[in-house]
mmCIF file with all atom_site columns, C-alpha atoms in Angstrom:
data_model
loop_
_atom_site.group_PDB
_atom_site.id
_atom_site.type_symbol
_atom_site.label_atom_id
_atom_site.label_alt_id
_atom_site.label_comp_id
_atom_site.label_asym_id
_atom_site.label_entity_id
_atom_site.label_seq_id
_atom_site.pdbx_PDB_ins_code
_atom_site.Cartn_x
_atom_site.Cartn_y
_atom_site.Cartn_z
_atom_site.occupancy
_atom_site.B_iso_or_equiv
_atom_site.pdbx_formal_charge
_atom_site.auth_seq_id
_atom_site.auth_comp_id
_atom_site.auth_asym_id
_atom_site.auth_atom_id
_atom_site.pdbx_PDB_model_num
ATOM 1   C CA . UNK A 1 1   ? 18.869 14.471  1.563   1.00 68.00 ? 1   UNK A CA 1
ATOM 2   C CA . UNK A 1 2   ? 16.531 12.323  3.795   1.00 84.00 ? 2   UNK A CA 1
ATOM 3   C CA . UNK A 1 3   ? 14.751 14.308  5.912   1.00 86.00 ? 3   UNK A CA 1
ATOM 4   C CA . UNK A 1 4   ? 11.064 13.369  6.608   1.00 91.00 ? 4   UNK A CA 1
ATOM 5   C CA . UNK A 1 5   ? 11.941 13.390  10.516  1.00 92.00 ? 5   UNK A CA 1
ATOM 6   C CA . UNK A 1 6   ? 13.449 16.367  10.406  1.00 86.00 ? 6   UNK A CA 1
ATOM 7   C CA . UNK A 1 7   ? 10.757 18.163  8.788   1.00 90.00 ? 7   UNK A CA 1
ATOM 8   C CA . UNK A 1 8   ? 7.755  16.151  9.987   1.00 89.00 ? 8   UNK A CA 1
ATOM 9   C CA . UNK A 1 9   ? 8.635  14.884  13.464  1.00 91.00 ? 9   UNK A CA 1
ATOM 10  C CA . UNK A 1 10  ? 10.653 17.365  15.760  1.00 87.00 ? 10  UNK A CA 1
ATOM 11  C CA . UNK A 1 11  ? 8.367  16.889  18.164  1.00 89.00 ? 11  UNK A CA 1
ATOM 12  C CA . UNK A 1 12  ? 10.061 13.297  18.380  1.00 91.00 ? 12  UNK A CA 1
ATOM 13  C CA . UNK A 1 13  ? 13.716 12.989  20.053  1.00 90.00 ? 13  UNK A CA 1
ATOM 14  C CA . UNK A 1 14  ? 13.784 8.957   19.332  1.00 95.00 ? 14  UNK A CA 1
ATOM 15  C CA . UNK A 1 15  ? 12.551 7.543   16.125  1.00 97.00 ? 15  UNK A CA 1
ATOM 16  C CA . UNK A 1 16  ? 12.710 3.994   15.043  1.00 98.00 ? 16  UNK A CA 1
ATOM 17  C CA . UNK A 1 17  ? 13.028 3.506   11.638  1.00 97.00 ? 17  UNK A CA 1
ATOM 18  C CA . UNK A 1 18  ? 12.518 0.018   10.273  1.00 98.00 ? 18  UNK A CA 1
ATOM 19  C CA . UNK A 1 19  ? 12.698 -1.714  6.707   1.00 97.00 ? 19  UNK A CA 1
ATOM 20  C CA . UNK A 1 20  ? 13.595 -5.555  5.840   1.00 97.00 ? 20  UNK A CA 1
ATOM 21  C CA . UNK A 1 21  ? 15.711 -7.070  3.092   1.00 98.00 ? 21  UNK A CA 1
ATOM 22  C CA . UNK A 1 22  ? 14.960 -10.490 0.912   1.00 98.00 ? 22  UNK A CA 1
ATOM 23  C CA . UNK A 1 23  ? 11.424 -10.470 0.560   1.00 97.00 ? 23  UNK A CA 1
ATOM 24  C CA . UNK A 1 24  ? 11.315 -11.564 -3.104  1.00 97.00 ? 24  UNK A CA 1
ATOM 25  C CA . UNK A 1 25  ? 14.744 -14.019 -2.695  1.00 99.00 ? 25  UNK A CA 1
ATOM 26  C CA . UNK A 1 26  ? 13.633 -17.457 -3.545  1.00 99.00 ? 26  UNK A CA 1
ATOM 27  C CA . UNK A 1 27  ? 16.418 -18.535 -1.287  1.00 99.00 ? 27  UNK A CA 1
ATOM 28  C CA . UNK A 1 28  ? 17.830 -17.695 2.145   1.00 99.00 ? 28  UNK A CA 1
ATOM 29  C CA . UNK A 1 29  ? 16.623 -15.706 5.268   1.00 99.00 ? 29  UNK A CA 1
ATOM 30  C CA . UNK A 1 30  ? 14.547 -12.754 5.206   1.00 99.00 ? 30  UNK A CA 1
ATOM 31  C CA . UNK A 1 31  ? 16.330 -9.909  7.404   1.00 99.00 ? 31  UNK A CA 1
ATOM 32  C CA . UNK A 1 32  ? 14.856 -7.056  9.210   1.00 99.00 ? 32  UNK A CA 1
ATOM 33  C CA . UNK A 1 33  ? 16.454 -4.130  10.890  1.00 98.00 ? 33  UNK A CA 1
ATOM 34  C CA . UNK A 1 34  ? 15.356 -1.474  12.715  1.00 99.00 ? 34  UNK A CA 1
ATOM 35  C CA . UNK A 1 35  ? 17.701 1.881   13.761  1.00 99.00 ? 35  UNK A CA 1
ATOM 36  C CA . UNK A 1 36  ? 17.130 4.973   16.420  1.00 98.00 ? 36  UNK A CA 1
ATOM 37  C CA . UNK A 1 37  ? 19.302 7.616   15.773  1.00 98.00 ? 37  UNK A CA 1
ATOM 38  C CA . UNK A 1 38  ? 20.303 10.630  18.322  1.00 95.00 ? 38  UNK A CA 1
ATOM 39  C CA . UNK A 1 39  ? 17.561 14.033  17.406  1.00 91.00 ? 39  UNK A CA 1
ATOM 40  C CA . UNK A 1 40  ? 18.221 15.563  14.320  1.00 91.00 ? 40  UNK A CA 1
ATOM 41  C CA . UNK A 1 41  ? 20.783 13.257  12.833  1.00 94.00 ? 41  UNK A CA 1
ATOM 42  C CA . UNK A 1 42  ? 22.267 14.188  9.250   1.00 94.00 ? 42  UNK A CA 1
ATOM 43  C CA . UNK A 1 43  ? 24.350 11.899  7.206   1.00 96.00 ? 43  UNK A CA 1
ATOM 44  C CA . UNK A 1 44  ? 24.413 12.383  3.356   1.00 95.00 ? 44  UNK A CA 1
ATOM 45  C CA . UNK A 1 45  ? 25.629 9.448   2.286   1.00 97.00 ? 45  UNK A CA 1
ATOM 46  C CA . UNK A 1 46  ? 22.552 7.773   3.682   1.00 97.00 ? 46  UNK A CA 1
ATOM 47  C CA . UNK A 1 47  ? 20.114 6.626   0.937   1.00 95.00 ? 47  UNK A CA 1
ATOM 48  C CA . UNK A 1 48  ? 17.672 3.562   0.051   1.00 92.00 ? 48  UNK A CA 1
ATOM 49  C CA . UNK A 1 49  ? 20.209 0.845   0.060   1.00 95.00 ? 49  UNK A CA 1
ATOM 50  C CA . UNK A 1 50  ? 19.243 -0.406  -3.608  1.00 92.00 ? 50  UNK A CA 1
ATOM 51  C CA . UNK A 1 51  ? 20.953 3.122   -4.857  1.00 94.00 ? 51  UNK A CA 1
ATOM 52  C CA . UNK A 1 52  ? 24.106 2.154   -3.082  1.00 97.00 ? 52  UNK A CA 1
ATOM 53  C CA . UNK A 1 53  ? 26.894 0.159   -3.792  1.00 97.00 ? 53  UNK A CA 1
ATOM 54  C CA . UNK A 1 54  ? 28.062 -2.855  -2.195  1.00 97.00 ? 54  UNK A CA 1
ATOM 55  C CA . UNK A 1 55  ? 31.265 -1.309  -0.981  1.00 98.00 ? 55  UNK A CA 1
ATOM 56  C CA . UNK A 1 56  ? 29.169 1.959   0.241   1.00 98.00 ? 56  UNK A CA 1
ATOM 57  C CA . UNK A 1 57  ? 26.520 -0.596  1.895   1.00 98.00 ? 57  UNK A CA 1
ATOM 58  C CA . UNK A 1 58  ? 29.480 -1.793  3.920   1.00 98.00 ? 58  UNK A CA 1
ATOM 59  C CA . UNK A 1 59  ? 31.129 1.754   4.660   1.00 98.00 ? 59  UNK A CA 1
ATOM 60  C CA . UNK A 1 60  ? 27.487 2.583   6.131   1.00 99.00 ? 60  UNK A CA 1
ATOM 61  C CA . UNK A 1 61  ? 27.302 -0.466  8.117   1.00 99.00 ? 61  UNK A CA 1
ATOM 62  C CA . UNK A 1 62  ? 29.585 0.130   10.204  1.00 98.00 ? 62  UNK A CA 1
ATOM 63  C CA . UNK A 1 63  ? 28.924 4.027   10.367  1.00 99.00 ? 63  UNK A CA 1
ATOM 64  C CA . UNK A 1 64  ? 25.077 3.660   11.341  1.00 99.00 ? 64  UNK A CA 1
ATOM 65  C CA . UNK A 1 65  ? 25.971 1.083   14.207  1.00 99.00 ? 65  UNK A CA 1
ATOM 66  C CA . UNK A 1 66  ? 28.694 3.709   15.676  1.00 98.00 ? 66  UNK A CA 1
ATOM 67  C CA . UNK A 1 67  ? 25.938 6.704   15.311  1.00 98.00 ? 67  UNK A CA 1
ATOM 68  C CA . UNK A 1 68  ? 22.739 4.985   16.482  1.00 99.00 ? 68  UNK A CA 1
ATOM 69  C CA . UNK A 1 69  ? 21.206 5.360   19.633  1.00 97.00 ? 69  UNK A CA 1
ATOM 70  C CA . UNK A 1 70  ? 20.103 1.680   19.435  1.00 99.00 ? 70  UNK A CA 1
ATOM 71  C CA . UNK A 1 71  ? 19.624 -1.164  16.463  1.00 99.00 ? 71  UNK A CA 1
ATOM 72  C CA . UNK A 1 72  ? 18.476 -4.905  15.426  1.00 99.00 ? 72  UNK A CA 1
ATOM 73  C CA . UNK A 1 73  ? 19.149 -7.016  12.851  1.00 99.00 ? 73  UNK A CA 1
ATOM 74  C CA . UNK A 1 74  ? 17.024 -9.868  13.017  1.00 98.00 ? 74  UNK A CA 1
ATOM 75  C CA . UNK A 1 75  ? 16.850 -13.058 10.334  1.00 98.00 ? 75  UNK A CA 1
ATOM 76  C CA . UNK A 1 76  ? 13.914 -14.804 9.589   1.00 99.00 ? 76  UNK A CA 1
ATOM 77  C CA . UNK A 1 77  ? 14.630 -17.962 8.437   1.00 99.00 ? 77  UNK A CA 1
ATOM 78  C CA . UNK A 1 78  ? 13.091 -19.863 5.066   1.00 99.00 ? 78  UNK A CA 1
ATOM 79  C CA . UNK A 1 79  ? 11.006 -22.101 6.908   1.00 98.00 ? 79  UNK A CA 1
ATOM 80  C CA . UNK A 1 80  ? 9.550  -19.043 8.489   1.00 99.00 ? 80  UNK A CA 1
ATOM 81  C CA . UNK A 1 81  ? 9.065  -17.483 5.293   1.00 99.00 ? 81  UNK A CA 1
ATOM 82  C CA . UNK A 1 82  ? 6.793  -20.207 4.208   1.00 98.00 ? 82  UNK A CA 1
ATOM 83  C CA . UNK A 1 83  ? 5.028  -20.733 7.227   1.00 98.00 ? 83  UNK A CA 1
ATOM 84  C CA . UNK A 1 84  ? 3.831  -17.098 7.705   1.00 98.00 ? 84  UNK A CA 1
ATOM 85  C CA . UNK A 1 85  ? 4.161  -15.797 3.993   1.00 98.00 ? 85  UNK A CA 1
ATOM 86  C CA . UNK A 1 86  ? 7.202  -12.656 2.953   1.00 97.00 ? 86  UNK A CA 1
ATOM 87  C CA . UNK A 1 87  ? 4.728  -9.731  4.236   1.00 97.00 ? 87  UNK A CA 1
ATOM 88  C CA . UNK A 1 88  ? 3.688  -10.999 7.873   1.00 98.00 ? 88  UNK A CA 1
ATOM 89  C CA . UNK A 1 89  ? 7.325  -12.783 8.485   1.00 98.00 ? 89  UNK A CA 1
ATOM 90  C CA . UNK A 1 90  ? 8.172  -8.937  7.760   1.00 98.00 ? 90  UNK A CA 1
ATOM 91  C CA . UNK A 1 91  ? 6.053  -7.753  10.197  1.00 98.00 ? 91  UNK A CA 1
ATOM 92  C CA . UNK A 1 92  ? 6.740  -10.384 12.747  1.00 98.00 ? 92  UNK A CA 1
ATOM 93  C CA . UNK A 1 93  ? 10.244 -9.449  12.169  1.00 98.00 ? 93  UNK A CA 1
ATOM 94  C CA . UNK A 1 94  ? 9.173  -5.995  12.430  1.00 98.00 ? 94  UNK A CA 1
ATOM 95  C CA . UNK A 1 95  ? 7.115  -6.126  15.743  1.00 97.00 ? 95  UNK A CA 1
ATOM 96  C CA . UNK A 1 96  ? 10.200 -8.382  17.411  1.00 98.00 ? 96  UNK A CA 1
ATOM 97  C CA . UNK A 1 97  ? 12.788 -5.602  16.820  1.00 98.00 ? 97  UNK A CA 1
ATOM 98  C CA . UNK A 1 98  ? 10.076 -2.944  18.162  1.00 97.00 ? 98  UNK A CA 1
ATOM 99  C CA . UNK A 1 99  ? 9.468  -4.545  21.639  1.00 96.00 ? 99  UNK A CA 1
ATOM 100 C CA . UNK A 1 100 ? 13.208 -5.073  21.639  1.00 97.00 ? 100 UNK A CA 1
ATOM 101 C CA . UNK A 1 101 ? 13.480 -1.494  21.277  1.00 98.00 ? 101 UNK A CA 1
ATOM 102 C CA . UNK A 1 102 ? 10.189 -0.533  23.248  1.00 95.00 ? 102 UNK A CA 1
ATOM 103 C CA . UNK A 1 103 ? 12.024 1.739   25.813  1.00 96.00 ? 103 UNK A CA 1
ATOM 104 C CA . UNK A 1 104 ? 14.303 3.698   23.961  1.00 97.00 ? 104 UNK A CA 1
ATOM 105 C CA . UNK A 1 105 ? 11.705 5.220   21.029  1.00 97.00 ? 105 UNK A CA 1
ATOM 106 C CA . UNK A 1 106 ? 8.660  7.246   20.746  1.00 94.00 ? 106 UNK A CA 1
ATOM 107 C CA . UNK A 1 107 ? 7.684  6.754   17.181  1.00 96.00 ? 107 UNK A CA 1
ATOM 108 C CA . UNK A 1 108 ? 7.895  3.981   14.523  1.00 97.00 ? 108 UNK A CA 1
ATOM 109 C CA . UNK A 1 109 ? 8.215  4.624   10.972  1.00 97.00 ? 109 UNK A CA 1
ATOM 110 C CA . UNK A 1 110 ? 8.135  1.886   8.718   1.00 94.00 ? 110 UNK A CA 1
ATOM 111 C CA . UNK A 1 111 ? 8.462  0.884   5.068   1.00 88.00 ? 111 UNK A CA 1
ATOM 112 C CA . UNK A 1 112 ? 4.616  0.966   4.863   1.00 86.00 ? 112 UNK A CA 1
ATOM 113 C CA . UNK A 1 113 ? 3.603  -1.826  6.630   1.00 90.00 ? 113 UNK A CA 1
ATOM 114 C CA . UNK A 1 114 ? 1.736  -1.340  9.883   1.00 93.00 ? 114 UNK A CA 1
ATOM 115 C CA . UNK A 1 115 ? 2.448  -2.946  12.881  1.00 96.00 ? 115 UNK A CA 1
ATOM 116 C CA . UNK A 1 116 ? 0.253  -4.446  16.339  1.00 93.00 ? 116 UNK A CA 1
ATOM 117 C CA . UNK A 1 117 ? 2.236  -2.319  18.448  1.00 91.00 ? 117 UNK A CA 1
ATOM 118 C CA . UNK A 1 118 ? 0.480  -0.703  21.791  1.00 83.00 ? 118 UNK A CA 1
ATOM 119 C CA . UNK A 1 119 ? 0.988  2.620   23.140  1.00 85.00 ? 119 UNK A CA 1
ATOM 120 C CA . UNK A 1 120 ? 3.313  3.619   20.326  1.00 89.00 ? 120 UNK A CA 1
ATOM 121 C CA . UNK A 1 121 ? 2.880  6.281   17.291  1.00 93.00 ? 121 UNK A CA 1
ATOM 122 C CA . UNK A 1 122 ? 3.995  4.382   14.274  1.00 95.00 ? 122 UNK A CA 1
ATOM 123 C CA . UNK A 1 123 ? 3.965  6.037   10.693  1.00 96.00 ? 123 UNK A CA 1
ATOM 124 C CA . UNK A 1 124 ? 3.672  3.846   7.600   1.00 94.00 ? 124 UNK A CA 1
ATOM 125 C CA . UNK A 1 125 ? 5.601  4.990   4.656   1.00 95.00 ? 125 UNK A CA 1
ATOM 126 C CA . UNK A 1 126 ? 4.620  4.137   1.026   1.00 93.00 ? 126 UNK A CA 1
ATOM 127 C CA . UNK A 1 127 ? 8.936  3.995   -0.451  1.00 91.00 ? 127 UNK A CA 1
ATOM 128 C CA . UNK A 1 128 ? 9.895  5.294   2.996   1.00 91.00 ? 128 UNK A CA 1
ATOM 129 C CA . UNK A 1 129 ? 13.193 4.329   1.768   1.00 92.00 ? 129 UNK A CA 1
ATOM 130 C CA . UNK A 1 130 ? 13.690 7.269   0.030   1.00 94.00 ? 130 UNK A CA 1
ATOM 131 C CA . UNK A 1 131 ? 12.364 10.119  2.149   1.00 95.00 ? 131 UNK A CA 1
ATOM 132 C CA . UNK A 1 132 ? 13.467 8.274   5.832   1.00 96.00 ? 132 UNK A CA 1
ATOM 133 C CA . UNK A 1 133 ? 16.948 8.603   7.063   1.00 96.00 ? 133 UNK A CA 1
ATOM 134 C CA . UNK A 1 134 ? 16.098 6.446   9.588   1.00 97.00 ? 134 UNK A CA 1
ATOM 135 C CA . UNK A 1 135 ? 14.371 3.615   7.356   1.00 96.00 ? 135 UNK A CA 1
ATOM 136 C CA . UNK A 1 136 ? 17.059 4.168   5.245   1.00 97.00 ? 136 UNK A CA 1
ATOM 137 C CA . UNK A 1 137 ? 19.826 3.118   7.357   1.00 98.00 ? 137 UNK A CA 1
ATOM 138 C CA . UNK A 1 138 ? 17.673 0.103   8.898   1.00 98.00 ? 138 UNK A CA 1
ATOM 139 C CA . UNK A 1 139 ? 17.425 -0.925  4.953   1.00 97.00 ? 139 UNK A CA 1
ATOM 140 C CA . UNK A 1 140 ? 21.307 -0.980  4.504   1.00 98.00 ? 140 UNK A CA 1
ATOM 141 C CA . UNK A 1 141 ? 21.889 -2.639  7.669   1.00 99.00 ? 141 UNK A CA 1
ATOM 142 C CA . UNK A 1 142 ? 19.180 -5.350  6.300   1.00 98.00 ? 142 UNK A CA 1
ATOM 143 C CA . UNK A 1 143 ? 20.538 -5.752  2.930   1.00 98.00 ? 143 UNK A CA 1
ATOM 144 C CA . UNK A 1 144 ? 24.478 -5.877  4.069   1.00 99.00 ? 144 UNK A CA 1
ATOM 145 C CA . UNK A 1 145 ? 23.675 -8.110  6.883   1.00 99.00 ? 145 UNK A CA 1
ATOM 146 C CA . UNK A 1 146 ? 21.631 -10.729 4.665   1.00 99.00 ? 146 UNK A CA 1
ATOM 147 C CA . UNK A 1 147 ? 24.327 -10.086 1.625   1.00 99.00 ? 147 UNK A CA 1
ATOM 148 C CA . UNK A 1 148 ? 27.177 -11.692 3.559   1.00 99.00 ? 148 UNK A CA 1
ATOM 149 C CA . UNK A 1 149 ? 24.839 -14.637 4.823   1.00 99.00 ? 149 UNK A CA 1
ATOM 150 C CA . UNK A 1 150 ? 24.176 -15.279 1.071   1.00 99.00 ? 150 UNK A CA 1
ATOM 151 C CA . UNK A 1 151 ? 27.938 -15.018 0.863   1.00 99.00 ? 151 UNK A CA 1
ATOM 152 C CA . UNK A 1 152 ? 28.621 -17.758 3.132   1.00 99.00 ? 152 UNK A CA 1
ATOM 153 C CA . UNK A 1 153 ? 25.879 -19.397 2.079   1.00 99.00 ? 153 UNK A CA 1
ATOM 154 C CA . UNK A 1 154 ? 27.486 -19.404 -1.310  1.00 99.00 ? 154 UNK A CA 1
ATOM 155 C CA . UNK A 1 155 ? 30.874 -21.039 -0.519  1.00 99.00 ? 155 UNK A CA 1
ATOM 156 C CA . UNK A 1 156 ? 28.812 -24.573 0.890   1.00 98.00 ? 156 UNK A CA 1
ATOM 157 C CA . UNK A 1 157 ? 26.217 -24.460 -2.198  1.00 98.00 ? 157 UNK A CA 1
ATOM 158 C CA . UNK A 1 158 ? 27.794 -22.892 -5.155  1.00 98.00 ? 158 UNK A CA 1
ATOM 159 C CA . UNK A 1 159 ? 26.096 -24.102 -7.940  1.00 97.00 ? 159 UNK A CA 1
ATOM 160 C CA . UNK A 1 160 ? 23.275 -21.441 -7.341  1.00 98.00 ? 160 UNK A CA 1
ATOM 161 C CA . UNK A 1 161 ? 25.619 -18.009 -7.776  1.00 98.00 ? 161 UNK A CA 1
ATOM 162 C CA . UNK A 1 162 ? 24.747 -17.103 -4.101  1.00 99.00 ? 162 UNK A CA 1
ATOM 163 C CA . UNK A 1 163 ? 27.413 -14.638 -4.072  1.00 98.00 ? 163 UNK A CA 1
ATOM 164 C CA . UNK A 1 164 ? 26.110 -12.591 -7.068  1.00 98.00 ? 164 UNK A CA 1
ATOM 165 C CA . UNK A 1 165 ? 22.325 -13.273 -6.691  1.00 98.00 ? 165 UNK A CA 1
ATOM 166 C CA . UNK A 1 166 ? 21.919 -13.388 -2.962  1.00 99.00 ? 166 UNK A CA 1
ATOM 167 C CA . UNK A 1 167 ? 19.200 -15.433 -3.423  1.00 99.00 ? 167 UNK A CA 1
ATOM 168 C CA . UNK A 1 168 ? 16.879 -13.850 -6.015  1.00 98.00 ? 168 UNK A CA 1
ATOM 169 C CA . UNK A 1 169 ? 15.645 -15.253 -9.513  1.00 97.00 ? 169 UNK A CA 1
ATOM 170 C CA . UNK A 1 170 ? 18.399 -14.540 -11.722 1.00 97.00 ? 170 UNK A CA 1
ATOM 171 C CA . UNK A 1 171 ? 19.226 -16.767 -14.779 1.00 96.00 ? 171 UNK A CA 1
ATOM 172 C CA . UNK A 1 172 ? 22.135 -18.423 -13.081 1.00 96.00 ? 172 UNK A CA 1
ATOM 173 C CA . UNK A 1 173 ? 20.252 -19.683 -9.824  1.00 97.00 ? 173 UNK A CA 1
ATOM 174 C CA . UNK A 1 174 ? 17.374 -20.442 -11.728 1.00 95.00 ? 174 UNK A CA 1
ATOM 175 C CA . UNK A 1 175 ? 19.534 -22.782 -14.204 1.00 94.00 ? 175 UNK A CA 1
ATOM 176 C CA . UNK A 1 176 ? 21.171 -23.855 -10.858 1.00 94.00 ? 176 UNK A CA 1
ATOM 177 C CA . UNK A 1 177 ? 17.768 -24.955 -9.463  1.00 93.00 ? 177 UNK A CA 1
ATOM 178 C CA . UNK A 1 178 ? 16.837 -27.018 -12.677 1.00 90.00 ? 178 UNK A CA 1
ATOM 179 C CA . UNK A 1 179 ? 20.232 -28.510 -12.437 1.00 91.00 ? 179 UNK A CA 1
ATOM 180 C CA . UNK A 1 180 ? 21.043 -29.299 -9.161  1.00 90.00 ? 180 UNK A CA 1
ATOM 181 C CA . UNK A 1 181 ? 17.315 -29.115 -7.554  1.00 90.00 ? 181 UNK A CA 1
ATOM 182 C CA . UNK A 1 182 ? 16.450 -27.352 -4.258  1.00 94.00 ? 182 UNK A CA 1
ATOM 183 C CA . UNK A 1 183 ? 18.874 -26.769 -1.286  1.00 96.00 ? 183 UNK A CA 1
ATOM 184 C CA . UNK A 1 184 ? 17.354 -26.782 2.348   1.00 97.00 ? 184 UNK A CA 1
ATOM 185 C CA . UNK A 1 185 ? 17.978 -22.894 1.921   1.00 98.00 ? 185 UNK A CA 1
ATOM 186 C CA . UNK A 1 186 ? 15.539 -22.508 -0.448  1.00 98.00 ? 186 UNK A CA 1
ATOM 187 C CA . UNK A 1 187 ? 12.051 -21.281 -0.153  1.00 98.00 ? 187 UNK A CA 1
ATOM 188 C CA . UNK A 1 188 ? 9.293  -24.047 -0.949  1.00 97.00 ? 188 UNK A CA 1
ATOM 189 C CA . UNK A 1 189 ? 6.526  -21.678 -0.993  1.00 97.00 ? 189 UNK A CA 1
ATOM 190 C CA . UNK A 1 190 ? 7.946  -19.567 -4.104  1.00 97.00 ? 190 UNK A CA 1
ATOM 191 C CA . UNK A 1 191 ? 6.977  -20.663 -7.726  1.00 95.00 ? 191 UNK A CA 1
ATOM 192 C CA . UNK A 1 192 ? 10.649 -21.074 -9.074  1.00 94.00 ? 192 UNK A CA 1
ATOM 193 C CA . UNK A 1 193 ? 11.698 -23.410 -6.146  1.00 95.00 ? 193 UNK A CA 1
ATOM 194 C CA . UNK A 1 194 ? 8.214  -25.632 -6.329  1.00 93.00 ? 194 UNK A CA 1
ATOM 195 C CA . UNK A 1 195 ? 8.886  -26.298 -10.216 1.00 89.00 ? 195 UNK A CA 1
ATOM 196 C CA . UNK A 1 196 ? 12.203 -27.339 -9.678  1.00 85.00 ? 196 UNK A CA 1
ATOM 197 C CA . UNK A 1 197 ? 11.165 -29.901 -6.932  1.00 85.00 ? 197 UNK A CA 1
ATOM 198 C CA . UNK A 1 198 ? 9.286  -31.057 -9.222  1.00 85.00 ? 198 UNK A CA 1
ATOM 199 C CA . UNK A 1 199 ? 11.957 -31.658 -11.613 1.00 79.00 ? 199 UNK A CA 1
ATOM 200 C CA . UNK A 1 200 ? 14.836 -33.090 -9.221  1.00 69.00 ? 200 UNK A CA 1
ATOM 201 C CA . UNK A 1 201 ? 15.168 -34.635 -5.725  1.00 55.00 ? 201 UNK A CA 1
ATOM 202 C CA . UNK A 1 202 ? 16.259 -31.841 -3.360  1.00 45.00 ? 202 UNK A CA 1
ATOM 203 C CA . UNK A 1 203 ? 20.430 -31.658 -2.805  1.00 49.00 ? 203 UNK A CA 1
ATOM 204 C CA . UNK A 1 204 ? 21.041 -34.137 0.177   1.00 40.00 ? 204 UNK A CA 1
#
């Protein structure tokens, strides 16, 4: 059971938890989300979304956005990915989704990283995946949202496995890359994709 709010933070009736998905992906948006549920919430089935399955990512979707108080998904594309770097483009993401939120919360908790926020408590977690019900939730909602981007991604550039890979450095996208070179999904910043360029002209 996740309960560091229960245990740590009854003093808090609205919590925002907060947690991003696609950091490492060499392709495709990063996506943030950020979730404030009602005082006390319990839900069991809610854990770090890496321990779930794809199927129970999607059952939870749904079930977080009908219990929350409030939520945001936001993407971050790959061209802000390079531009800022995965960390800050997770805090930018991060910072958006907490002034969004501004007037419904009292406290932020995030996956460790700490935000420029004014006037608000925040909490940075080291794994707060794993102890957080809130971040917890706010990392399924990231990782199902930017799943079925990397979905439809797939079905325009298949020759890089989207749909098993979302993005990351498996063997298949990696021998896609050589192959096919990059796609204007890809992130130019990120070792992989910048050897490939070198090896082939970008997919027109």
């Amino acid at each position: 059971m996740l309960d560091y709010e229960i245990k740590n933070l009854k003093r808090f009736e609205k919590i925002l938890g907060m947690d991003e998905a696609g950091r490492g992906a060499l392709a495709g948006p990063l996506v943030v989300a950020g979730v404030i549920f009602p005082a006390n919430y319990k839900n069991d089935e809610i854990n770090d979304s890496k321990k779930l399955t794809s199927k129970q990512r999607e059952n939870l979707f749904f079930k977080i956005q009908e219990d929350a108080i409030a939520y945001e998904i936001i993407e971050l594309s790959n061209f802000e990915v390079d531009e800022l770097n995965p960390k800050k483009a997770s805090i930018v993401g991060m910072e958006k989704i907490a002034n969004l939120l501004a007037d419904k919360y009292d406290v932020v908790i995030t996956d460790f990283e700490k935000l420029n926020l004014q006037d608000k408590k925040q909490i940075n977690l080291v794994k707060g995946d794993t102890i957080s019900i809130s971040v917890a939730a706010a990392s399924i909602l990231a990782k199902h949202y930017r799943d079925q981007v990397m979905r439809k991604l797939h079905l325009k550039y298949p020759m890089f496995s989207w749909d098993k890979n979302k993005g990351y450095g498996t063997k298949l996208h990696l021998e896609g890359l050589r192959k096919n070179g990059v796609s204007p999904f890809h992130r130019l910043s990120y070792k992989p994709v910048k050897q490939a360029i070198m090896e082939n002209n970008a997919i027109k």
